[in-house]
PDB file of C-alpha atoms in Angstrom:
ATOM      1  CA  MET A 932     -43.415  31.066   7.002  1.00 67.00           C
ATOM      2  CA  ASN A 933     -46.679  29.490   5.930  1.00 83.00           C
ATOM      3  CA  ILE A 934     -46.339  27.388   2.786  1.00 93.00           C
ATOM      4  CA  THR A 935     -49.481  26.891   0.713  1.00 95.00           C
ATOM      5  CA  MET A 936     -50.017  24.431  -2.115  1.00 97.00           C
ATOM      6  CA  ILE A 937     -51.403  26.346  -5.110  1.00 97.00           C
ATOM      7  CA  PRO A 938     -52.370  24.901  -8.524  1.00 97.00           C
ATOM      8  CA  LEU A 939     -49.929  26.039 -11.197  1.00 97.00           C
ATOM      9  CA  SER A 940     -52.895  27.072 -13.316  1.00 97.00           C
ATOM     10  CA  GLU A 941     -53.703  29.777 -10.737  1.00 97.00           C
ATOM     11  CA  LEU A 942     -50.206  31.256 -10.568  1.00 97.00           C
ATOM     12  CA  LYS A 943     -49.417  34.245 -12.772  1.00 96.00           C
ATOM     13  CA  PRO A 944     -45.950  34.644 -14.345  1.00 95.00           C
ATOM     14  CA  ASN A 945     -44.614  38.120 -13.631  1.00 94.00           C
ATOM     15  CA  PRO A 946     -44.448  40.266 -16.798  1.00 92.00           C
ATOM     16  CA  ARG A 947     -41.678  42.312 -15.126  1.00 91.00           C
ATOM     17  CA  ASN A 948     -39.462  39.356 -14.234  1.00 90.00           C
ATOM     18  CA  VAL A 949     -35.901  40.679 -14.044  1.00 87.00           C
ATOM     19  CA  ARG A 950     -34.286  37.338 -14.955  1.00 87.00           C
ATOM     20  CA  LEU A 951     -34.117  36.054 -18.545  1.00 88.00           C
ATOM     21  CA  HIS A 952     -34.259  32.259 -18.723  1.00 89.00           C
ATOM     22  CA  SER A 953     -32.547  30.588 -21.682  1.00 90.00           C
ATOM     23  CA  ALA A 954     -33.935  27.375 -23.169  1.00 91.00           C
ATOM     24  CA  LYS A 955     -30.857  25.539 -21.830  1.00 91.00           C
ATOM     25  CA  GLN A 956     -31.401  26.830 -18.303  1.00 92.00           C
ATOM     26  CA  LEU A 957     -35.079  25.896 -18.316  1.00 93.00           C
ATOM     27  CA  GLU A 958     -34.247  22.387 -19.546  1.00 94.00           C
ATOM     28  CA  GLU A 959     -31.680  21.933 -16.760  1.00 94.00           C
ATOM     29  CA  TYR A 960     -34.187  23.368 -14.269  1.00 94.00           C
ATOM     30  CA  ARG A 961     -36.716  20.798 -15.513  1.00 95.00           C
ATOM     31  CA  ARG A 962     -34.135  18.018 -15.031  1.00 94.00           C
ATOM     32  CA  SER A 963     -33.549  19.231 -11.481  1.00 95.00           C
ATOM     33  CA  VAL A 964     -37.274  19.187 -10.703  1.00 95.00           C
ATOM     34  CA  GLU A 965     -37.551  15.714 -12.207  1.00 95.00           C
ATOM     35  CA  LYS A 966     -34.646  14.415 -10.136  1.00 95.00           C
ATOM     36  CA  PHE A 967     -35.166  16.214  -6.815  1.00 95.00           C
ATOM     37  CA  GLY A 968     -38.681  17.646  -6.915  1.00 95.00           C
ATOM     38  CA  GLN A 969     -39.454  21.197  -5.782  1.00 96.00           C
ATOM     39  CA  THR A 970     -36.687  22.223  -3.394  1.00 94.00           C
ATOM     40  CA  LYS A 971     -37.727  25.826  -2.672  1.00 95.00           C
ATOM     41  CA  ALA A 972     -40.993  27.697  -2.476  1.00 96.00           C
ATOM     42  CA  ILE A 973     -42.319  30.048  -5.122  1.00 97.00           C
ATOM     43  CA  VAL A 974     -42.954  33.493  -3.652  1.00 97.00           C
ATOM     44  CA  CYS A 975     -46.058  35.367  -4.845  1.00 96.00           C
ATOM     45  CA  ASP A 976     -48.317  38.207  -3.741  1.00 95.00           C
ATOM     46  CA  GLU A 977     -51.995  38.141  -2.783  1.00 95.00           C
ATOM     47  CA  SER A 978     -53.035  38.051  -6.448  1.00 95.00           C
ATOM     48  CA  LYS A 979     -50.824  34.956  -6.955  1.00 96.00           C
ATOM     49  CA  THR A 980     -48.467  36.903  -9.229  1.00 97.00           C
ATOM     50  CA  ILE A 981     -45.007  35.339  -8.946  1.00 97.00           C
ATOM     51  CA  LEU A 982     -42.366  37.546  -7.335  1.00 97.00           C
ATOM     52  CA  ILE A 983     -39.594  34.952  -6.950  1.00 96.00           C
ATOM     53  CA  GLY A 984     -39.455  31.648  -8.848  1.00 95.00           C
ATOM     54  CA  ASN A 985     -40.606  32.329 -12.409  1.00 95.00           C
ATOM     55  CA  GLY A 986     -38.030  29.894 -13.792  1.00 94.00           C
ATOM     56  CA  LEU A 987     -39.036  27.219 -11.274  1.00 96.00           C
ATOM     57  CA  TYR A 988     -42.689  27.733 -12.260  1.00 96.00           C
ATOM     58  CA  GLU A 989     -41.849  27.200 -15.960  1.00 95.00           C
ATOM     59  CA  ALA A 990     -39.794  24.095 -15.164  1.00 95.00           C
ATOM     60  CA  MET A 991     -42.549  22.566 -13.045  1.00 96.00           C
ATOM     61  CA  LYS A 992     -45.092  23.171 -15.818  1.00 95.00           C
ATOM     62  CA  ALA A 993     -42.760  21.552 -18.357  1.00 94.00           C
ATOM     63  CA  GLN A 994     -42.358  18.565 -16.036  1.00 94.00           C
ATOM     64  CA  GLY A 995     -46.128  18.100 -15.955  1.00 95.00           C
ATOM     65  CA  MET A 996     -46.582  19.032 -12.305  1.00 96.00           C
ATOM     66  CA  THR A 997     -49.941  20.516 -11.332  1.00 96.00           C
ATOM     67  CA  GLU A 998     -49.292  22.391  -8.073  1.00 97.00           C
ATOM     68  CA  ALA A 999     -46.457  24.118  -6.269  1.00 97.00           C
ATOM     69  CA  ALA A1000     -45.493  24.961  -2.729  1.00 97.00           C
ATOM     70  CA  CYS A1001     -45.817  28.754  -2.448  1.00 98.00           C
ATOM     71  CA  PHE A1002     -45.177  31.443   0.117  1.00 97.00           C
ATOM     72  CA  ILE A1003     -47.657  34.309  -0.202  1.00 96.00           C
ATOM     73  CA  LYS A1004     -46.276  37.728   0.789  1.00 95.00           C
ATOM     74  CA  THR A1005     -49.054  40.038   1.897  1.00 94.00           C
ATOM     75  CA  GLY A1006     -49.236  43.756   2.530  1.00 94.00           C
ATOM     76  CA  MET A1007     -46.252  44.689   0.317  1.00 95.00           C
ATOM     77  CA  SER A1008     -46.206  47.989  -1.566  1.00 96.00           C
ATOM     78  CA  GLU A1009     -45.584  47.886  -5.309  1.00 95.00           C
ATOM     79  CA  SER A1010     -42.146  49.425  -4.816  1.00 96.00           C
ATOM     80  CA  ASP A1011     -41.193  46.785  -2.209  1.00 96.00           C
ATOM     81  CA  LYS A1012     -42.299  44.030  -4.588  1.00 96.00           C
ATOM     82  CA  LEU A1013     -40.049  45.413  -7.309  1.00 95.00           C
ATOM     83  CA  LYS A1014     -37.138  45.863  -4.905  1.00 96.00           C
ATOM     84  CA  MET A1015     -37.516  42.314  -3.579  1.00 95.00           C
ATOM     85  CA  MET A1016     -37.429  40.939  -7.115  1.00 95.00           C
ATOM     86  CA  MET A1017     -34.283  42.943  -7.867  1.00 95.00           C
ATOM     87  CA  ALA A1018     -32.616  41.981  -4.567  1.00 96.00           C
ATOM     88  CA  ASP A1019     -33.321  38.252  -4.921  1.00 93.00           C
ATOM     89  CA  ASN A1020     -31.504  38.062  -8.251  1.00 89.00           C
ATOM     90  CA  LYS A1021     -28.662  40.426  -7.370  1.00 92.00           C
ATOM     91  CA  VAL A1022     -27.793  39.048  -3.924  1.00 92.00           C
ATOM     92  CA  TYR A1023     -27.671  35.508  -5.362  1.00 85.00           C
ATOM     93  CA  SER A1024     -25.306  36.608  -8.139  1.00 88.00           C
ATOM     94  CA  LEU A1025     -22.847  38.108  -5.630  1.00 92.00           C
ATOM     95  CA  GLY A1026     -21.829  34.675  -4.380  1.00 90.00           C
ATOM     96  CA  VAL A1027     -18.864  32.735  -5.803  1.00 91.00           C
ATOM     97  CA  ASP A1028     -18.194  29.024  -6.093  1.00 88.00           C
ATOM     98  CA  ASN A1029     -15.905  27.360  -3.557  1.00 93.00           C
ATOM     99  CA  LEU A1030     -13.707  25.573  -6.061  1.00 89.00           C
ATOM    100  CA  ASP A1031     -11.901  23.468  -3.450  1.00 91.00           C
ATOM    101  CA  THR A1032     -15.189  22.087  -2.146  1.00 94.00           C
ATOM    102  CA  ILE A1033     -16.514  21.490  -5.675  1.00 90.00           C
ATOM    103  CA  GLU A1034     -13.322  19.649  -6.603  1.00 89.00           C
ATOM    104  CA  GLY A1035     -13.734  17.366  -3.596  1.00 91.00           C
ATOM    105  CA  ILE A1036     -17.369  16.634  -4.437  1.00 92.00           C
ATOM    106  CA  ILE A1037     -16.480  15.860  -8.061  1.00 89.00           C
ATOM    107  CA  ALA A1038     -13.801  13.431  -6.856  1.00 88.00           C
ATOM    108  CA  GLU A1039     -16.344  11.662  -4.623  1.00 91.00           C
ATOM    109  CA  LEU A1040     -18.881  11.430  -7.419  1.00 91.00           C
ATOM    110  CA  GLY A1041     -16.136  10.200  -9.752  1.00 87.00           C
ATOM    111  CA  ALA A1042     -15.512   7.263  -7.434  1.00 87.00           C
ATOM    112  CA  MET A1043     -19.219   6.456  -7.723  1.00 87.00           C
ATOM    113  CA  LYS A1044     -19.202   6.949 -11.527  1.00 87.00           C
ATOM    114  CA  ASP A1045     -22.273   9.172 -11.196  1.00 88.00           C
ATOM    115  CA  PHE A1046     -22.166  12.631 -12.784  1.00 89.00           C
ATOM    116  CA  ASP A1047     -25.882  13.065 -13.465  1.00 91.00           C
ATOM    117  CA  ILE A1048     -26.086  16.617 -12.094  1.00 92.00           C
ATOM    118  CA  PRO A1049     -28.594  19.078 -13.575  1.00 93.00           C
ATOM    119  CA  GLY A1050     -26.773  22.170 -14.824  1.00 91.00           C
ATOM    120  CA  TYR A1051     -23.491  20.313 -15.438  1.00 89.00           C
ATOM    121  CA  ASP A1052     -22.131  18.421 -18.432  1.00 88.00           C
ATOM    122  CA  ALA A1053     -21.471  14.836 -17.313  1.00 87.00           C
ATOM    123  CA  ASP A1054     -18.723  14.238 -19.898  1.00 83.00           C
ATOM    124  CA  LEU A1055     -16.883  17.387 -18.826  1.00 82.00           C
ATOM    125  CA  LEU A1056     -17.046  16.433 -15.156  1.00 85.00           C
ATOM    126  CA  GLU A1057     -15.688  12.983 -15.981  1.00 84.00           C
ATOM    127  CA  THR A1058     -12.628  14.472 -17.668  1.00 81.00           C
ATOM    128  CA  LEU A1059     -11.836  16.342 -14.432  1.00 78.00           C
ATOM    129  CA  THR A1060     -11.318  13.009 -12.651  1.00 76.00           C
ATOM    130  CA  PHE A1061      -9.043  11.445 -15.290  1.00 64.00           C
ATOM    131  CA  GLU A1062      -5.741   9.910 -14.281  1.00 61.00           C
ATOM    132  CA  PRO A1063      -2.781  10.997 -16.474  1.00 59.00           C
ATOM    133  CA  ASP A1064      -2.951   7.833 -18.628  1.00 56.00           C
ATOM    134  CA  ASP A1065      -6.713   8.229 -19.109  1.00 53.00           C
ATOM    135  CA  ALA A1066      -6.234  11.864 -20.106  1.00 48.00           C
ATOM    136  CA  ASP A1067      -3.605  10.877 -22.698  1.00 52.00           C
ATOM    137  CA  ASP A1068      -5.955   8.301 -24.224  1.00 54.00           C
ATOM    138  CA  PHE A1069      -8.785  10.815 -24.318  1.00 46.00           C
ATOM    139  CA  MET A1070      -6.686  13.539 -25.920  1.00 53.00           C
ATOM    140  CA  GLY A1071      -5.300  11.055 -28.450  1.00 54.00           C
ATOM    141  CA  GLY A1072      -8.712  10.906 -30.094  1.00 54.00           C
ATOM    142  CA  TYR A1073      -9.297  14.644 -29.978  1.00 54.00           C
ATOM    143  CA  GLY A1074      -9.998  16.152 -33.384  1.00 59.00           C
ATOM    144  CA  LEU A1075     -10.707  12.816 -35.111  1.00 57.00           C
ATOM    145  CA  LEU A1076     -13.788  12.816 -37.320  1.00 62.00           C
ATOM    146  CA  ASP A1077     -16.062   9.902 -38.037  1.00 69.00           C
ATOM    147  CA  ASP A1078     -16.973   8.963 -41.616  1.00 75.00           C
ATOM    148  CA  SER A1079     -20.341  10.718 -41.416  1.00 75.00           C
ATOM    149  CA  SER A1080     -18.794  14.012 -40.286  1.00 69.00           C
ATOM    150  CA  LYS A1081     -16.149  13.852 -43.008  1.00 73.00           C
ATOM    151  CA  ALA A1082     -18.775  13.143 -45.687  1.00 76.00           C
ATOM    152  CA  ASN A1083     -20.863  16.122 -44.549  1.00 74.00           C
ATOM    153  CA  MET A1084     -17.806  18.392 -44.606  1.00 76.00           C
ATOM    154  CA  GLU A1085     -16.900  17.241 -48.140  1.00 80.00           C
ATOM    155  CA  LYS A1086     -20.453  17.931 -49.354  1.00 79.00           C
ATOM    156  CA  ALA A1087     -20.364  21.389 -47.810  1.00 79.00           C
ATOM    157  CA  ALA A1088     -16.976  22.145 -49.377  1.00 81.00           C
ATOM    158  CA  ALA A1089     -18.232  21.085 -52.816  1.00 81.00           C
ATOM    159  CA  ARG A1090     -21.331  23.242 -52.469  1.00 78.00           C
ATOM    160  CA  TYR A1091     -19.274  26.271 -51.427  1.00 75.00           C
ATOM    161  CA  ALA A1092     -16.918  25.715 -54.385  1.00 79.00           C
ATOM    162  CA  GLN A1093     -19.882  25.662 -56.801  1.00 80.00           C
ATOM    163  CA  GLU A1094     -21.275  28.864 -55.299  1.00 75.00           C
ATOM    164  CA  ASP A1095     -17.872  30.575 -55.540  1.00 75.00           C
ATOM    165  CA  ALA A1096     -17.501  29.545 -59.196  1.00 77.00           C
ATOM    166  CA  LYS A1097     -20.998  30.811 -60.012  1.00 75.00           C
ATOM    167  CA  PHE A1098     -20.298  34.113 -58.274  1.00 71.00           C
ATOM    168  CA  GLU A1099     -16.942  34.523 -60.062  1.00 73.00           C
ATOM    169  CA  ALA A1100     -18.487  33.829 -63.472  1.00 74.00           C
ATOM    170  CA  SER A1101     -20.946  36.662 -63.049  1.00 73.00           C
ATOM    171  CA  ALA A1102     -18.425  39.131 -61.605  1.00 69.00           C
ATOM    172  CA  GLU A1103     -16.981  42.132 -63.407  1.00 69.00           C
ATOM    173  CA  ARG A1104     -13.234  42.540 -63.547  1.00 66.00           C
ATOM    174  CA  ILE A1105     -11.881  46.070 -63.177  1.00 65.00           C
ATOM    175  CA  ALA A1106      -8.360  47.423 -63.514  1.00 64.00           C
ATOM    176  CA  PRO A1107      -6.552  49.636 -60.999  1.00 63.00           C
ATOM    177  CA  ALA A1108      -6.376  53.315 -61.814  1.00 63.00           C
ATOM    178  CA  ALA A1109      -3.480  54.118 -64.149  1.00 62.00           C
ATOM    179  CA  PRO A1110      -0.832  56.670 -63.063  1.00 63.00           C
ATOM    180  CA  PRO A1111      -1.405  60.257 -64.256  1.00 62.00           C
ATOM    181  CA  ARG A1112      -0.461  60.907 -67.921  1.00 63.00           C
ATOM    182  CA  PRO A1113       2.186  63.509 -68.732  1.00 62.00           C
ATOM    183  CA  LEU A1114       0.947  66.766 -70.181  1.00 59.00           C
ATOM    184  CA  GLU A1115       0.578  66.651 -73.965  1.00 58.00           C
ATOM    185  CA  SER A1116       1.271  69.410 -76.433  1.00 59.00           C
ATOM    186  CA  PRO A1117      -1.766  71.054 -78.110  1.00 59.00           C
ATOM    187  CA  GLY A1118      -3.130  69.225 -81.132  1.00 59.00           C
ATOM    188  CA  THR A1119      -1.779  65.845 -80.037  1.00 59.00           C
ATOM    189  CA  ALA A1120      -4.266  63.024 -79.696  1.00 58.00           C
ATOM    190  CA  PRO A1121      -4.345  61.610 -76.172  1.00 58.00           C
ATOM    191  CA  ALA A1122      -2.451  58.370 -75.737  1.00 58.00           C
ATOM    192  CA  PRO A1123      -4.693  55.389 -75.059  1.00 59.00           C
ATOM    193  CA  GLN A1124      -4.776  54.165 -71.468  1.00 58.00           C
ATOM    194  CA  THR A1125      -3.504  50.661 -70.796  1.00 57.00           C
ATOM    195  CA  ASP A1126      -4.274  48.146 -68.099  1.00 55.00           C
ATOM    196  CA  ILE A1127      -1.234  48.194 -65.792  1.00 53.00           C
ATOM    197  CA  VAL A1128      -1.771  44.494 -65.058  1.00 53.00           C
ATOM    198  CA  THR A1129      -2.219  43.102 -68.581  1.00 54.00           C
ATOM    199  CA  GLY A1130      -0.642  45.892 -70.688  1.00 56.00           C
ATOM    200  CA  LEU A1131      -3.680  45.793 -72.983  1.00 57.00           C
ATOM    201  CA  PRO A1132      -5.722  48.871 -73.967  1.00 58.00           C
ATOM    202  CA  GLU A1133      -8.109  49.780 -71.210  1.00 54.00           C
ATOM    203  CA  LYS A1134     -11.826  49.374 -71.974  1.00 54.00           C
ATOM    204  CA  PRO A1135     -14.283  52.045 -70.939  1.00 52.00           C
ATOM    205  CA  GLU A1136     -15.822  51.205 -67.603  1.00 49.00           C
ATOM    206  CA  GLU A1137     -19.337  49.872 -67.924  1.00 48.00           C
ATOM    207  CA  THR A1138     -21.931  50.868 -65.433  1.00 47.00           C
ATOM    208  CA  SER A1139     -24.902  48.896 -64.271  1.00 48.00           C
ATOM    209  CA  GLY A1140     -28.175  49.860 -62.737  1.00 49.00           C
ATOM    210  CA  ASN A1141     -27.621  47.152 -60.092  1.00 48.00           C
ATOM    211  CA  ALA A1142     -26.597  48.861 -56.871  1.00 48.00           C
ATOM    212  CA  LEU A1143     -24.613  45.808 -55.707  1.00 52.00           C
ATOM    213  CA  GLN A1144     -21.918  45.089 -58.352  1.00 57.00           C
ATOM    214  CA  ARG A1145     -19.700  42.029 -58.208  1.00 64.00           C
ATOM    215  CA  ARG A1146     -16.272  43.352 -59.143  1.00 71.00           C
ATOM    216  CA  PHE A1147     -12.684  42.246 -58.737  1.00 69.00           C
ATOM    217  CA  LEU A1148      -9.157  43.085 -59.858  1.00 71.00           C
ATOM    218  CA  VAL A1149      -6.102  40.850 -60.214  1.00 74.00           C
ATOM    219  CA  CYS A1150      -3.079  41.345 -57.970  1.00 73.00           C
ATOM    220  CA  PRO A1151      -0.061  42.089 -60.241  1.00 72.00           C
ATOM    221  CA  LYS A1152       2.283  40.229 -57.858  1.00 70.00           C
ATOM    222  CA  CYS A1153       0.486  37.020 -56.996  1.00 71.00           C
ATOM    223  CA  GLY A1154      -2.314  36.849 -59.561  1.00 72.00           C
ATOM    224  CA  GLU A1155      -5.012  36.369 -56.902  1.00 75.00           C
ATOM    225  CA  LYS A1156      -8.426  37.951 -57.401  1.00 72.00           C
ATOM    226  CA  ILE A1157      -9.203  40.808 -55.033  1.00 75.00           C
ATOM    227  CA  TRP A1158     -12.951  41.190 -54.583  1.00 69.00           C
ATOM    228  CA  LEU A1159     -14.274  44.709 -54.277  1.00 68.00           C
TER     229      LEU A1159
END
């Protein structure tokens, strides 16, 4: 395999890259490049279009690097290029982590107090090496809020309460449908309908041209508003 150093400005990101790179992944990729440098070659075709290593290319650019070690694949058909791109991502994803080995490595790094590993959360890794007493101390502070967090939560609660009150003030209260009236003899004036919650005469329902109406009724058992 002949590796060639190519300026990043000459490489072309592949518009048909089959891997989506999140902002978090690219940041961790950048951290890896910063810490270890380029550890694998970017694969491209004769036109310097990237076939494998689009994420690495983006990370190296973000790190301010100007050239990359590349392996140029020549003589490939368009279908083989597409299949290689698909295979590179799929074959990699078929592997699984050896948890026993990872646990041993974390223990070794814990003894060195060094969890600066791109792709991993250092605080989380540290908790995996806690002794029982350390874990108890850590969990004892779980869920505690500092003064700043509590103040922000109180401000948010007050704002939500004001918005709820404003919404309620502009809402329209409606009554549940009354049970069917018994048949009345001819010539008898219909009995007025009453609100089954309040017992007061029912008012004719008002309509509004606003398609979204704020309406509620009151639960006859608990008195809570039920928004419709």
